[in-house]
């Protein structure tokens, strides 16, 4: 450190800059994905600018040691580069030329994206407002969310061995997990938060982590030991994932012609990069639907398909259904299956958010897609998102290449197994893992899936054939951890400025409680993130009110970025690609950088 020549005192160290960290993460991301993405994507990297409205905007916002903002800014920058490269194709720009579009990624809007589920509202009511339930159809079919006791079956607990932790996860049906550890599926008398936690943790403590893992596999449940980053690296699964890119793009077959993008009708006016692209989304909860939500922000027509007999988290639909049409089909029903295949005939992208092999059991596999592509004469882009990653091969029916590849899982599972939760706990001064605030890994994985889908579309247009793209929650977490933790000085600052109540959280506190306390602290520490200027508003007929959600963080020269229609509940629309509405206010608001 330099010493001042007059005073003999060293100047204070420069404050940590999120923008500078984002540039480094972006370079790391390019290097990690270089062999999976078209080289034309990287041409526009020279035009990237990470923007912050103030000094406060360029600071780390979240009470966490992880470089979440920097990592997400990097992924959003790559997403913008992909949109720019696709726009060049549609405008007839020579991909070998020197033209570079200006790109800006807003730091504050990226932070809002990372906690979008906690900022999105209906008539001013958010996720934690009891009154919002009246606005949302109840898709919590098994009361795994609405009953506190059952909800806490998806939580992190200490095991029989002191200092050893295991995250059980009742998923969207808590009965199997609760009964597996010797508890009743329902306990109407148990409504107190701490009593529920103590009861379930006492049951978990009857088993070792190894015993719990065996039971989880036997019962087909999600669950995983909480490992440190080093322990994960020594596991057979970790050894595979640490050598993998955050996403992969490979050719599924090469038997169909190039499917080129239609030229923009008026290249003088800004357009959405993916205007006219049709996407079928087979996903629930957050990560998979975020892929579709992100593609919709670039103008794609995204049709989310769920079934009325499949549970989903009710409030998350308000966020992740933004920009889409939603329909309900039971793919085991012959008539519904016929409707599905009719929709698939015109689709460009299929998003699969289920564990590997789940859709193949319904006949939606490699052979089905290749046959459909041959019939219509052009290929598909198949995007597979799951928890653990590690699936090898290019087909939809590929075999697991890593130990846990075919296991079920969710964000908390990925955060616990990769060492993310242990890093969070140690930052908080707790000698135990703690799940980080907000579903940030979900959103990061969704953003990676968006980039992969755009790469597949680019390859299909320039090389032909069908393409398979993969990413996972664990792959995102591995890339995040590879960025290293924030400098210790910055961690000390975050511990000093954020609420004491947040640092009193312990391993068994629920994701809802972690999110609630983090949100309260953020409202005090960085109030500008909650200003209306960072939010987009529209009227939602489906939810019967005014919805607000974070604005898109990306701007690309000559392009529009922003959703064209408001959110709606699952199963709201007709099963048709014809006559999709466009919200005039949202179309006008979609961000175009001159």
Short mmCIF file of C-alpha atoms in Angstrom, two decimals, residues 2 4 16 24 141 156 222-223 274 330 356 362 365 377 459 593:
data_model
loop_
_atom_site.label_atom_id
_atom_site.label_comp_id
_atom_site.label_asym_id
_atom_site.label_seq_id
_atom_site.Cartn_x
_atom_site.Cartn_y
_atom_site.Cartn_z
CA UNK A 2 1.38 3.42 -0.97
CA UNK A 4 1.43 9.58 1.41
CA UNK A 16 -15.35 -2.36 -3.19
CA UNK A 24 -13.96 -9.73 -13.87
CA UNK A 141 -52.85 -28.72 -3.87
CA UNK A 156 -32.19 -27.44 7.04
CA UNK A 222 -35.31 -34.30 -2.41
CA UNK A 223 -32.69 -33.97 0.31
CA UNK A 274 -36.68 -12.77 -30.35
CA UNK A 330 -52.64 -33.13 -18.74
CA UNK A 356 -33.74 -35.54 -16.11
CA UNK A 362 -44.19 -39.25 -20.99
CA UNK A 365 -37.75 -37.73 -25.61
CA UNK A 377 -38.57 -29.68 -41.73
CA UNK A 459 -26.80 -22.38 -33.93
CA UNK A 593 -31.25 2.28 -26.42
#
